[in-house]
Structures are given as C-alpha cells and as structure tokens.
Amino acid sequence: MFEVIRYTAARASEWNRFVAQSKNGTFLFDRRYMDYHSDRFEDYSMMVYRKGRLFALLPGNRKGDTFVSHQGLTYGGFVTDAQATVEHVCEAFVAVNDRLRSDGFRKVVYKPVPWIYQSLPAEEDVYALFVRCHARLIERDVSSTVFLHHRLKFTESRLSGVRKARRSGLEVSESDDVDAFWTILSENLLVKYDAVPVHTASEMRLLKDRFPDNIRLFMTYQGTVPMGGTVLYLTPRVVHTQYISASSEGKRLGALDLLFDHLLNGMDFHRPYFDFGTSARENSNEVNSSLIFQKQGFGGRSVCYDWYEYDL
C-alpha cells in the first residue's frame, strides 16, 4: 500500500506543491528554501506514496548511520495533508523505517512540527512515535509565544523601554537593508557567544528575494542610524522572529521594546501566533534567563519544541 522513495531534484515541483497544500507545512520545507544549504548536509529526504498518491513528505539528511529530520531546519517530521489519519501515519512510519533500515541507517532523530504551526491538528506522527517506534524524548526546547487573540500586557520593564525609545525619537519601519542588520547581529553574536549567524547576509538576501511575502525585516532607527531589528518568518499560522538584535546604543535606548510594541500592538499580520523562538543557552537545555525574561515581558508564554530518537 505504501511506497517510499528518496527525494531528487526532479521531483521539486511535486514536493513544493504538496508543501503548499499540506496541513502542517511551512515555506521552510519548500525546496527553494531547504536547498540553499544543500552543500552542508547529505540530503536524504523521503516521499511517501499511498496507492500511487503522494501521502507525506519527510525532510531529512544523513549523519553517519543516523537519519535526522532535518539538521538544517528548526523542526521537521512528516508533512501531511488533511487526508492523513493516525492509522495511515502509523503505517507510513513502518514503511519509512523499513526503507531506512535497508539503506543502512540504525537510528532516527525526529523533530515534529510544533502544534502552533499546524493549520489543522497534525500530531498523528507524535502518537506513531510512541506506539510504533518506541521513541525517546531526547531534547525539549522552550519557545516564547504570544497568542495574538488574547495578548497579555507588557511588563513594566518593557513599557519603560518603549517610553524611553519614544523620548529618544526612535522609529520603526520595514527595511530591505539586510547588511545593516547583519552588522549589528554579527557583532552581538561574536561578543556574547563567540558565534556567527546561521545564515550569512548574502544567504538571507537570497532567501528574502525568493520568499518576499514570508521573510520580512523590521528595523528601529534613530534618524537614519539603525539601532536594532528583527527578521520575521511568516508562515500560515505563525509570525516567527528568526533573528533579533540591537546595537549597544539601541539596547540602552529601548530599541527592541519599541520594535515589538510596533509589531505586536501596531500591526495585524492576520495570524494567531507570534513566536519569539527558543531561549536555550549554547549547547545546553537550560534557558537563558535574561533572554526569556525579555520575551516573557512581551507576553510570550511557553511552547515546546521536542526532539525524539529511536532505533531502527
């Protein structure tokens, strides 16, 4: 009943069409997004057919003898449409696991799509992980999400920052100046974490050009001087802050407080959730207390991003 084949570039259009009409897919699964970093991973994505009809996609890559869904993405797992039932998803897992086993894999790391990103309930895979794969929860990151139809008030510390920014003449506007933002972002990451952004500025410009409706940059300025900003990823249900950063002067003047007051209280993205992303410390499951304090100050509350592992 099920046929599992490995994705090839010849099937890109079919893959992308399925993502666009799926119940839990986002533009991150579009091959025009996934393949920007194809040189970094050995792609091993799977396409699952049921009775000759495309039933599910499984973005993934090979890492030794482990199949990971997908190292280059925050979340992965089965992408399915409204026709997918729990019985069929359980059967699809069996078929995919048989294929992976025959291809020499011994283990799977699986990252399901968090529920806030689902246009329809789509946790059939989470159930199948338990009953068919006997999977183990190996990592749980906590994200801070605002439910825009029931927003909590900003804390006084965030409101104080908004007032300071306004007194200092700061203003927020949408921008295409990726390089200016990347200068601020890169300096912050280098000083605080001795790290660099996952994307380069040129990669972000490329992706922004490919997905102009999904990737947007908003900046806070004092006159013409950029003080800080955020790159937003817009998916069907969620506005997600992919990057957030402010200069040292921008932090002092409350640039990010004004920015998120504008985005949360001054704009309507026609989506129910605004997700600030996770706040884990580098190489740790412990939260960065100052970072999550700031996000919770804007009204963010917890949504978990889980990683599972099972043996084949």
PDB file of C-alpha atoms in Angstrom:
ATOM      1  CA  MET A   1       0.000   0.000   0.000  1.00  0.00           C
ATOM      2  CA  PHE A   2       2.901   2.390   0.748  1.00  0.00           C
ATOM      3  CA  GLU A   3       5.877   3.169  -1.463  1.00  0.00           C
ATOM      4  CA  VAL A   4       8.813   5.155  -0.075  1.00  0.00           C
ATOM      5  CA  ILE A   5      11.241   6.837  -2.455  1.00  0.00           C
ATOM      6  CA  ARG A   6      14.153   9.166  -1.899  1.00  0.00           C
ATOM      7  CA  TYR A   7      13.659  12.772  -2.994  1.00  0.00           C
ATOM      8  CA  THR A   8      15.530  14.006  -6.070  1.00  0.00           C
ATOM      9  CA  ALA A   9      15.621  17.449  -7.641  1.00  0.00           C
ATOM     10  CA  ALA A  10      13.462  16.159 -10.493  1.00  0.00           C
ATOM     11  CA  ARG A  11      10.573  15.970  -8.020  1.00  0.00           C
ATOM     12  CA  ALA A  12      10.999  19.504  -6.651  1.00  0.00           C
ATOM     13  CA  SER A  13       7.773  20.850  -8.170  1.00  0.00           C
ATOM     14  CA  GLU A  14       5.745  17.910  -6.849  1.00  0.00           C
ATOM     15  CA  TRP A  15       7.342  18.314  -3.423  1.00  0.00           C
ATOM     16  CA  ASN A  16       6.651  22.062  -3.292  1.00  0.00           C
ATOM     17  CA  ARG A  17       3.029  21.681  -4.405  1.00  0.00           C
ATOM     18  CA  PHE A  18       2.413  19.215  -1.589  1.00  0.00           C
ATOM     19  CA  VAL A  19       4.011  21.530   0.988  1.00  0.00           C
ATOM     20  CA  ALA A  20       1.785  24.396  -0.166  1.00  0.00           C
ATOM     21  CA  GLN A  21      -1.443  22.432   0.393  1.00  0.00           C
ATOM     22  CA  SER A  22      -0.357  20.483   3.486  1.00  0.00           C
ATOM     23  CA  LYS A  23      -1.836  20.891   6.958  1.00  0.00           C
ATOM     24  CA  ASN A  24       1.490  21.372   8.748  1.00  0.00           C
ATOM     25  CA  GLY A  25       3.989  22.502   6.134  1.00  0.00           C
ATOM     26  CA  THR A  26       5.679  25.904   6.049  1.00  0.00           C
ATOM     27  CA  PHE A  27       7.857  27.603   3.451  1.00  0.00           C
ATOM     28  CA  LEU A  28      10.912  26.222   5.288  1.00  0.00           C
ATOM     29  CA  PHE A  29      10.071  22.865   3.654  1.00  0.00           C
ATOM     30  CA  ASP A  30       9.951  24.380   0.174  1.00  0.00           C
ATOM     31  CA  ARG A  31      12.976  23.099  -1.734  1.00  0.00           C
ATOM     32  CA  ARG A  32      13.891  26.667  -2.708  1.00  0.00           C
ATOM     33  CA  TYR A  33      14.473  27.259   0.997  1.00  0.00           C
ATOM     34  CA  MET A  34      15.834  23.870   2.032  1.00  0.00           C
ATOM     35  CA  ASP A  35      18.362  23.656  -0.767  1.00  0.00           C
ATOM     36  CA  TYR A  36      20.151  26.937  -0.062  1.00  0.00           C
ATOM     37  CA  HIS A  37      22.414  24.968   2.300  1.00  0.00           C
ATOM     38  CA  SER A  38      22.456  21.690   0.366  1.00  0.00           C
ATOM     39  CA  ASP A  39      26.264  21.721   0.425  1.00  0.00           C
ATOM     40  CA  ARG A  40      26.260  21.414   4.249  1.00  0.00           C
ATOM     41  CA  PHE A  41      24.135  18.274   4.548  1.00  0.00           C
ATOM     42  CA  GLU A  42      23.692  14.987   2.715  1.00  0.00           C
ATOM     43  CA  ASP A  43      20.014  15.332   1.916  1.00  0.00           C
ATOM     44  CA  TYR A  44      18.069  12.112   2.429  1.00  0.00           C
ATOM     45  CA  SER A  45      14.508  13.417   2.272  1.00  0.00           C
ATOM     46  CA  MET A  46      11.753  10.874   1.652  1.00  0.00           C
ATOM     47  CA  MET A  47       8.478  10.960  -0.270  1.00  0.00           C
ATOM     48  CA  VAL A  48       5.772   8.515   0.801  1.00  0.00           C
ATOM     49  CA  TYR A  49       3.076   7.390  -1.631  1.00  0.00           C
ATOM     50  CA  ARG A  50      -0.105   5.566  -0.701  1.00  0.00           C
ATOM     51  CA  LYS A  51      -1.919   3.756  -3.519  1.00  0.00           C
ATOM     52  CA  GLY A  52       0.076   5.823  -6.008  1.00  0.00           C
ATOM     53  CA  ARG A  53      -0.855   9.185  -4.433  1.00  0.00           C
ATOM     54  CA  LEU A  54       1.657  11.352  -2.586  1.00  0.00           C
ATOM     55  CA  PHE A  55       0.775  10.900   1.073  1.00  0.00           C
ATOM     56  CA  ALA A  56       3.610  12.522   3.059  1.00  0.00           C
ATOM     57  CA  LEU A  57       6.997  14.175   2.864  1.00  0.00           C
ATOM     58  CA  LEU A  58       9.825  13.602   5.312  1.00  0.00           C
ATOM     59  CA  PRO A  59      12.592  16.232   5.086  1.00  0.00           C
ATOM     60  CA  GLY A  60      15.826  14.725   6.351  1.00  0.00           C
ATOM     61  CA  ASN A  61      19.541  14.195   5.994  1.00  0.00           C
ATOM     62  CA  ARG A  62      22.102  11.509   6.719  1.00  0.00           C
ATOM     63  CA  LYS A  63      24.526  11.938   9.600  1.00  0.00           C
ATOM     64  CA  GLY A  64      26.614   8.766   9.699  1.00  0.00           C
ATOM     65  CA  ASP A  65      24.192   5.937  10.385  1.00  0.00           C
ATOM     66  CA  THR A  66      21.517   8.337  11.707  1.00  0.00           C
ATOM     67  CA  PHE A  67      18.609   9.819   9.771  1.00  0.00           C
ATOM     68  CA  VAL A  68      17.855  13.348  11.062  1.00  0.00           C
ATOM     69  CA  SER A  69      14.721  15.296  10.215  1.00  0.00           C
ATOM     70  CA  HIS A  70      16.392  17.811   9.299  1.00  0.00           C
ATOM     71  CA  GLN A  71      19.597  19.278  10.754  1.00  0.00           C
ATOM     72  CA  GLY A  72      19.212  22.429   8.705  1.00  0.00           C
ATOM     73  CA  LEU A  73      15.684  23.137   9.994  1.00  0.00           C
ATOM     74  CA  THR A  74      14.307  24.090  13.406  1.00  0.00           C
ATOM     75  CA  TYR A  75      11.592  21.467  13.050  1.00  0.00           C
ATOM     76  CA  GLY A  76      10.827  18.671  10.603  1.00  0.00           C
ATOM     77  CA  GLY A  77       8.957  15.413  10.751  1.00  0.00           C
ATOM     78  CA  PHE A  78       6.222  14.187   8.424  1.00  0.00           C
ATOM     79  CA  VAL A  79       4.499  16.820   6.320  1.00  0.00           C
ATOM     80  CA  THR A  80       0.963  15.603   5.603  1.00  0.00           C
ATOM     81  CA  ASP A  81      -2.326  16.876   4.230  1.00  0.00           C
ATOM     82  CA  ALA A  82      -5.862  16.863   5.571  1.00  0.00           C
ATOM     83  CA  GLN A  83      -6.423  13.281   4.396  1.00  0.00           C
ATOM     84  CA  ALA A  84      -3.787  11.807   6.729  1.00  0.00           C
ATOM     85  CA  THR A  85      -5.254   9.715   9.554  1.00  0.00           C
ATOM     86  CA  VAL A  86      -3.498   8.289  12.569  1.00  0.00           C
ATOM     87  CA  GLU A  87      -3.801   4.719  11.232  1.00  0.00           C
ATOM     88  CA  HIS A  88      -2.190   5.628   7.925  1.00  0.00           C
ATOM     89  CA  VAL A  89       0.582   7.687   9.523  1.00  0.00           C
ATOM     90  CA  CYS A  90       1.420   4.725  11.772  1.00  0.00           C
ATOM     91  CA  GLU A  91       1.636   2.530   8.670  1.00  0.00           C
ATOM     92  CA  ALA A  92       3.767   5.152   6.905  1.00  0.00           C
ATOM     93  CA  PHE A  93       6.258   5.072   9.776  1.00  0.00           C
ATOM     94  CA  VAL A  94       6.603   1.312   9.388  1.00  0.00           C
ATOM     95  CA  ALA A  95       7.243   1.713   5.636  1.00  0.00           C
ATOM     96  CA  VAL A  96       9.754   4.534   6.104  1.00  0.00           C
ATOM     97  CA  ASN A  97      11.593   2.680   8.871  1.00  0.00           C
ATOM     98  CA  ASP A  98      11.864  -0.406   6.649  1.00  0.00           C
ATOM     99  CA  ARG A  99      13.347   1.726   3.887  1.00  0.00           C
ATOM    100  CA  LEU A 100      15.797   3.486   6.203  1.00  0.00           C
ATOM    101  CA  ARG A 101      16.863   0.158   7.691  1.00  0.00           C
ATOM    102  CA  SER A 102      17.505  -1.278   4.233  1.00  0.00           C
ATOM    103  CA  ASP A 103      19.550   1.846   3.370  1.00  0.00           C
ATOM    104  CA  GLY A 104      21.887   1.186   6.294  1.00  0.00           C
ATOM    105  CA  PHE A 105      20.500   3.567   8.923  1.00  0.00           C
ATOM    106  CA  ARG A 106      20.459   2.429  12.537  1.00  0.00           C
ATOM    107  CA  LYS A 107      18.865   5.379  14.293  1.00  0.00           C
ATOM    108  CA  VAL A 108      16.409   8.225  13.688  1.00  0.00           C
ATOM    109  CA  VAL A 109      16.319  11.698  15.246  1.00  0.00           C
ATOM    110  CA  TYR A 110      12.882  13.172  14.667  1.00  0.00           C
ATOM    111  CA  LYS A 111      11.705  16.763  15.232  1.00  0.00           C
ATOM    112  CA  PRO A 112       7.928  17.114  14.801  1.00  0.00           C
ATOM    113  CA  VAL A 113       6.362  20.371  13.673  1.00  0.00           C
ATOM    114  CA  PRO A 114       5.197  22.247  16.830  1.00  0.00           C
ATOM    115  CA  TRP A 115       1.431  22.489  17.068  1.00  0.00           C
ATOM    116  CA  ILE A 116       1.258  26.255  16.629  1.00  0.00           C
ATOM    117  CA  TYR A 117       2.461  25.840  13.025  1.00  0.00           C
ATOM    118  CA  GLN A 118      -0.310  23.397  12.093  1.00  0.00           C
ATOM    119  CA  SER A 119      -3.250  24.645  10.027  1.00  0.00           C
ATOM    120  CA  LEU A 120      -5.170  21.529  11.132  1.00  0.00           C
ATOM    121  CA  PRO A 121      -4.354  19.144  14.005  1.00  0.00           C
ATOM    122  CA  ALA A 122      -1.384  17.099  12.814  1.00  0.00           C
ATOM    123  CA  GLU A 123       0.103  15.177  15.728  1.00  0.00           C
ATOM    124  CA  GLU A 124      -0.507  11.750  14.235  1.00  0.00           C
ATOM    125  CA  ASP A 125       3.261  11.423  13.992  1.00  0.00           C
ATOM    126  CA  VAL A 126       3.769  12.105  17.716  1.00  0.00           C
ATOM    127  CA  TYR A 127       1.375   9.271  18.517  1.00  0.00           C
ATOM    128  CA  ALA A 128       3.081   6.963  15.996  1.00  0.00           C
ATOM    129  CA  LEU A 129       6.478   7.727  17.538  1.00  0.00           C
ATOM    130  CA  PHE A 130       5.171   6.268  20.792  1.00  0.00           C
ATOM    131  CA  VAL A 131       3.218   3.233  19.582  1.00  0.00           C
ATOM    132  CA  ARG A 132       5.244   2.191  16.511  1.00  0.00           C
ATOM    133  CA  CYS A 133       8.761   3.455  17.122  1.00  0.00           C
ATOM    134  CA  HIS A 134       9.040   3.407  20.942  1.00  0.00           C
ATOM    135  CA  ALA A 135      10.828   6.728  20.623  1.00  0.00           C
ATOM    136  CA  ARG A 136      12.614   8.510  23.453  1.00  0.00           C
ATOM    137  CA  LEU A 137      12.320  12.237  24.126  1.00  0.00           C
ATOM    138  CA  ILE A 138      15.928  13.432  23.988  1.00  0.00           C
ATOM    139  CA  GLU A 139      15.591  17.218  23.906  1.00  0.00           C
ATOM    140  CA  ARG A 140      12.933  19.800  24.721  1.00  0.00           C
ATOM    141  CA  ASP A 141      13.466  23.456  23.904  1.00  0.00           C
ATOM    142  CA  VAL A 142      11.034  26.060  25.199  1.00  0.00           C
ATOM    143  CA  SER A 143       9.841  28.847  22.937  1.00  0.00           C
ATOM    144  CA  SER A 144       8.004  32.008  23.988  1.00  0.00           C
ATOM    145  CA  THR A 145       4.811  32.587  22.015  1.00  0.00           C
ATOM    146  CA  VAL A 146       2.185  35.326  22.119  1.00  0.00           C
ATOM    147  CA  PHE A 147      -1.398  34.312  21.352  1.00  0.00           C
ATOM    148  CA  LEU A 148      -2.436  37.401  19.436  1.00  0.00           C
ATOM    149  CA  HIS A 149      -6.152  36.901  20.071  1.00  0.00           C
ATOM    150  CA  HIS A 150      -5.528  37.030  23.833  1.00  0.00           C
ATOM    151  CA  ARG A 151      -2.489  39.211  24.354  1.00  0.00           C
ATOM    152  CA  LEU A 152      -1.016  39.737  27.796  1.00  0.00           C
ATOM    153  CA  LYS A 153       0.098  43.211  28.794  1.00  0.00           C
ATOM    154  CA  PHE A 154       3.765  44.116  28.539  1.00  0.00           C
ATOM    155  CA  THR A 155       5.599  44.131  31.853  1.00  0.00           C
ATOM    156  CA  GLU A 156       6.632  47.480  33.298  1.00  0.00           C
ATOM    157  CA  SER A 157      10.281  46.940  32.284  1.00  0.00           C
ATOM    158  CA  ARG A 158       9.223  46.541  28.630  1.00  0.00           C
ATOM    159  CA  LEU A 159       6.837  49.517  28.813  1.00  0.00           C
ATOM    160  CA  SER A 160       9.609  51.614  30.334  1.00  0.00           C
ATOM    161  CA  GLY A 161      11.802  50.736  27.354  1.00  0.00           C
ATOM    162  CA  VAL A 162       9.042  51.773  24.947  1.00  0.00           C
ATOM    163  CA  ARG A 163       8.714  55.155  26.652  1.00  0.00           C
ATOM    164  CA  LYS A 164      12.476  55.704  26.615  1.00  0.00           C
ATOM    165  CA  ALA A 165      12.667  54.861  22.904  1.00  0.00           C
ATOM    166  CA  ARG A 166       9.891  57.296  22.062  1.00  0.00           C
ATOM    167  CA  ARG A 167      11.509  60.078  24.093  1.00  0.00           C
ATOM    168  CA  SER A 168      14.733  59.428  22.180  1.00  0.00           C
ATOM    169  CA  GLY A 169      12.970  59.851  18.842  1.00  0.00           C
ATOM    170  CA  LEU A 170      13.319  56.253  17.700  1.00  0.00           C
ATOM    171  CA  GLU A 171      11.012  54.986  14.954  1.00  0.00           C
ATOM    172  CA  VAL A 172      10.225  51.583  13.452  1.00  0.00           C
ATOM    173  CA  SER A 173       9.910  50.780   9.774  1.00  0.00           C
ATOM    174  CA  GLU A 174      10.169  47.822   7.436  1.00  0.00           C
ATOM    175  CA  SER A 175      13.534  47.593   5.689  1.00  0.00           C
ATOM    176  CA  ASP A 176      15.433  45.752   2.981  1.00  0.00           C
ATOM    177  CA  ASP A 177      18.822  46.708   4.434  1.00  0.00           C
ATOM    178  CA  VAL A 178      19.883  43.197   5.421  1.00  0.00           C
ATOM    179  CA  ASP A 179      23.553  44.206   5.545  1.00  0.00           C
ATOM    180  CA  ALA A 180      22.941  46.913   8.171  1.00  0.00           C
ATOM    181  CA  PHE A 181      21.067  44.487  10.382  1.00  0.00           C
ATOM    182  CA  TRP A 182      23.660  41.752   9.870  1.00  0.00           C
ATOM    183  CA  THR A 183      26.408  44.111  11.042  1.00  0.00           C
ATOM    184  CA  ILE A 184      24.557  44.585  14.351  1.00  0.00           C
ATOM    185  CA  LEU A 185      23.634  40.902  14.638  1.00  0.00           C
ATOM    186  CA  SER A 186      27.121  39.591  13.849  1.00  0.00           C
ATOM    187  CA  GLU A 187      28.815  41.928  16.308  1.00  0.00           C
ATOM    188  CA  ASN A 188      26.424  40.883  19.084  1.00  0.00           C
ATOM    189  CA  LEU A 189      26.863  37.162  18.485  1.00  0.00           C
ATOM    190  CA  LEU A 190      30.642  37.490  18.305  1.00  0.00           C
ATOM    191  CA  VAL A 191      30.922  39.484  21.539  1.00  0.00           C
ATOM    192  CA  LYS A 192      28.364  37.491  23.585  1.00  0.00           C
ATOM    193  CA  TYR A 193      28.796  33.949  22.284  1.00  0.00           C
ATOM    194  CA  ASP A 194      31.879  33.936  20.022  1.00  0.00           C
ATOM    195  CA  ALA A 195      29.496  32.775  17.289  1.00  0.00           C
ATOM    196  CA  VAL A 196      28.194  33.818  13.871  1.00  0.00           C
ATOM    197  CA  PRO A 197      24.624  33.823  12.488  1.00  0.00           C
ATOM    198  CA  VAL A 198      23.413  30.549  10.980  1.00  0.00           C
ATOM    199  CA  HIS A 199      22.765  32.417   7.728  1.00  0.00           C
ATOM    200  CA  THR A 200      25.187  34.792   6.054  1.00  0.00           C
ATOM    201  CA  ALA A 201      23.880  38.160   4.918  1.00  0.00           C
ATOM    202  CA  SER A 202      24.068  37.032   1.286  1.00  0.00           C
ATOM    203  CA  GLU A 203      22.088  33.862   2.079  1.00  0.00           C
ATOM    204  CA  MET A 204      19.408  35.889   3.833  1.00  0.00           C
ATOM    205  CA  ARG A 205      19.186  38.297   0.895  1.00  0.00           C
ATOM    206  CA  LEU A 206      18.797  35.305  -1.427  1.00  0.00           C
ATOM    207  CA  LEU A 207      16.053  33.748   0.711  1.00  0.00           C
ATOM    208  CA  LYS A 208      14.292  37.077   1.180  1.00  0.00           C
ATOM    209  CA  ASP A 209      14.245  37.554  -2.595  1.00  0.00           C
ATOM    210  CA  ARG A 210      12.822  34.045  -3.057  1.00  0.00           C
ATOM    211  CA  PHE A 211      10.185  34.446  -0.328  1.00  0.00           C
ATOM    212  CA  PRO A 212       9.353  38.177  -0.147  1.00  0.00           C
ATOM    213  CA  ASP A 213       5.960  37.547   1.479  1.00  0.00           C
ATOM    214  CA  ASN A 214       7.391  35.170   4.077  1.00  0.00           C
ATOM    215  CA  ILE A 215      10.658  36.819   5.113  1.00  0.00           C
ATOM    216  CA  ARG A 216      10.486  40.436   6.272  1.00  0.00           C
ATOM    217  CA  LEU A 217      12.919  42.694   8.104  1.00  0.00           C
ATOM    218  CA  PHE A 218      11.824  45.416  10.535  1.00  0.00           C
ATOM    219  CA  MET A 219      14.294  47.909  11.980  1.00  0.00           C
ATOM    220  CA  THR A 220      14.323  50.594  14.663  1.00  0.00           C
ATOM    221  CA  TYR A 221      16.086  53.809  13.664  1.00  0.00           C
ATOM    222  CA  GLN A 222      17.242  56.996  15.315  1.00  0.00           C
ATOM    223  CA  GLY A 223      17.075  59.271  12.341  1.00  0.00           C
ATOM    224  CA  THR A 224      18.851  57.244   9.675  1.00  0.00           C
ATOM    225  CA  VAL A 225      21.001  55.251  12.120  1.00  0.00           C
ATOM    226  CA  PRO A 226      19.868  51.629  12.636  1.00  0.00           C
ATOM    227  CA  MET A 227      19.508  50.746  16.334  1.00  0.00           C
ATOM    228  CA  GLY A 228      18.221  47.177  16.054  1.00  0.00           C
ATOM    229  CA  GLY A 229      15.824  44.915  14.257  1.00  0.00           C
ATOM    230  CA  THR A 230      14.287  41.521  13.690  1.00  0.00           C
ATOM    231  CA  VAL A 231      13.951  39.158  10.745  1.00  0.00           C
ATOM    232  CA  LEU A 232      10.432  37.715  10.695  1.00  0.00           C
ATOM    233  CA  TYR A 233       9.445  34.397   9.139  1.00  0.00           C
ATOM    234  CA  LEU A 234       5.740  34.432   8.286  1.00  0.00           C
ATOM    235  CA  THR A 235       4.092  31.023   7.977  1.00  0.00           C
ATOM    236  CA  PRO A 236       0.336  30.305   7.675  1.00  0.00           C
ATOM    237  CA  ARG A 237      -0.296  30.427  11.440  1.00  0.00           C
ATOM    238  CA  VAL A 238       2.796  31.999  12.966  1.00  0.00           C
ATOM    239  CA  VAL A 239       4.951  35.107  12.841  1.00  0.00           C
ATOM    240  CA  HIS A 240       8.360  33.864  13.996  1.00  0.00           C
ATOM    241  CA  THR A 241      11.354  36.004  14.978  1.00  0.00           C
ATOM    242  CA  GLN A 242      14.208  34.247  13.197  1.00  0.00           C
ATOM    243  CA  TYR A 243      16.755  36.826  14.386  1.00  0.00           C
ATOM    244  CA  ILE A 244      16.593  39.649  16.950  1.00  0.00           C
ATOM    245  CA  SER A 245      19.422  42.047  17.710  1.00  0.00           C
ATOM    246  CA  ALA A 246      20.191  45.619  18.775  1.00  0.00           C
ATOM    247  CA  SER A 247      23.344  47.689  18.964  1.00  0.00           C
ATOM    248  CA  SER A 248      24.698  48.681  22.376  1.00  0.00           C
ATOM    249  CA  GLU A 249      23.163  52.138  21.921  1.00  0.00           C
ATOM    250  CA  GLY A 250      19.931  50.569  20.722  1.00  0.00           C
ATOM    251  CA  LYS A 251      19.753  48.437  23.852  1.00  0.00           C
ATOM    252  CA  ARG A 252      20.315  51.498  26.027  1.00  0.00           C
ATOM    253  CA  LEU A 253      17.520  53.400  24.275  1.00  0.00           C
ATOM    254  CA  GLY A 254      14.943  50.589  24.250  1.00  0.00           C
ATOM    255  CA  ALA A 255      15.062  49.922  20.505  1.00  0.00           C
ATOM    256  CA  LEU A 256      13.729  46.366  20.768  1.00  0.00           C
ATOM    257  CA  ASP A 257      10.967  47.343  23.188  1.00  0.00           C
ATOM    258  CA  LEU A 258       9.689  49.900  20.679  1.00  0.00           C
ATOM    259  CA  LEU A 259      10.125  47.423  17.823  1.00  0.00           C
ATOM    260  CA  PHE A 260       7.969  44.736  19.426  1.00  0.00           C
ATOM    261  CA  ASP A 261       5.405  47.228  20.644  1.00  0.00           C
ATOM    262  CA  HIS A 262       5.035  48.235  16.991  1.00  0.00           C
ATOM    263  CA  LEU A 263       4.860  44.648  15.717  1.00  0.00           C
ATOM    264  CA  LEU A 264       2.577  43.261  18.417  1.00  0.00           C
ATOM    265  CA  ASN A 265       0.323  46.240  19.091  1.00  0.00           C
ATOM    266  CA  GLY A 266       0.562  48.320  15.930  1.00  0.00           C
ATOM    267  CA  MET A 267       0.332  45.737  13.146  1.00  0.00           C
ATOM    268  CA  ASP A 268      -2.058  42.977  12.105  1.00  0.00           C
ATOM    269  CA  PHE A 269      -0.307  40.029  10.470  1.00  0.00           C
ATOM    270  CA  HIS A 270      -3.593  38.057  10.250  1.00  0.00           C
ATOM    271  CA  ARG A 271      -2.045  35.145  12.100  1.00  0.00           C
ATOM    272  CA  PRO A 272      -2.901  33.891  15.603  1.00  0.00           C
ATOM    273  CA  TYR A 273       0.625  33.368  16.975  1.00  0.00           C
ATOM    274  CA  PHE A 274       3.774  35.458  17.345  1.00  0.00           C
ATOM    275  CA  ASP A 275       6.642  33.150  18.252  1.00  0.00           C
ATOM    276  CA  PHE A 276       9.851  34.597  19.715  1.00  0.00           C
ATOM    277  CA  GLY A 277      11.690  31.289  19.394  1.00  0.00           C
ATOM    278  CA  THR A 278      13.668  29.315  21.906  1.00  0.00           C
ATOM    279  CA  SER A 279      15.915  30.691  24.638  1.00  0.00           C
ATOM    280  CA  ALA A 280      18.294  27.839  25.385  1.00  0.00           C
ATOM    281  CA  ARG A 281      21.864  28.510  26.396  1.00  0.00           C
ATOM    282  CA  GLU A 282      24.501  27.409  23.915  1.00  0.00           C
ATOM    283  CA  ASN A 283      24.889  23.585  23.991  1.00  0.00           C
ATOM    284  CA  SER A 284      22.543  23.316  26.961  1.00  0.00           C
ATOM    285  CA  ASN A 285      18.915  22.539  27.790  1.00  0.00           C
ATOM    286  CA  GLU A 286      18.944  25.290  30.405  1.00  0.00           C
ATOM    287  CA  VAL A 287      17.178  28.502  29.431  1.00  0.00           C
ATOM    288  CA  ASN A 288      18.968  31.810  29.080  1.00  0.00           C
ATOM    289  CA  SER A 289      17.144  33.560  31.925  1.00  0.00           C
ATOM    290  CA  SER A 290      17.736  37.133  30.731  1.00  0.00           C
ATOM    291  CA  LEU A 291      16.647  36.291  27.189  1.00  0.00           C
ATOM    292  CA  ILE A 292      13.457  34.504  28.182  1.00  0.00           C
ATOM    293  CA  PHE A 293      12.710  37.260  30.730  1.00  0.00           C
ATOM    294  CA  GLN A 294      12.650  39.751  27.880  1.00  0.00           C
ATOM    295  CA  LYS A 295      10.407  37.573  25.673  1.00  0.00           C
ATOM    296  CA  GLN A 296       8.009  36.814  28.506  1.00  0.00           C
ATOM    297  CA  GLY A 297       7.903  40.531  29.210  1.00  0.00           C
ATOM    298  CA  PHE A 298       6.223  40.994  25.826  1.00  0.00           C
ATOM    299  CA  GLY A 299       3.551  38.451  26.797  1.00  0.00           C
ATOM    300  CA  GLY A 300       5.232  35.319  25.466  1.00  0.00           C
ATOM    301  CA  ARG A 301       4.327  32.004  27.098  1.00  0.00           C
ATOM    302  CA  SER A 302       5.743  28.541  26.602  1.00  0.00           C
ATOM    303  CA  VAL A 303       5.512  26.230  23.595  1.00  0.00           C
ATOM    304  CA  CYS A 304       7.829  23.216  23.474  1.00  0.00           C
ATOM    305  CA  TYR A 305       9.969  22.163  20.525  1.00  0.00           C
ATOM    306  CA  ASP A 306      10.737  18.456  21.004  1.00  0.00           C
ATOM    307  CA  TRP A 307      13.352  16.074  19.622  1.00  0.00           C
ATOM    308  CA  TYR A 308      12.813  12.304  19.645  1.00  0.00           C
ATOM    309  CA  GLU A 309      15.179   9.444  18.963  1.00  0.00           C
ATOM    310  CA  TYR A 310      14.571   5.784  18.205  1.00  0.00           C
ATOM    311  CA  ASP A 311      16.500   2.755  16.979  1.00  0.00           C
ATOM    312  CA  LEU A 312      15.704   1.029  13.728  1.00  0.00           C
TER     313      LEU A 312
END
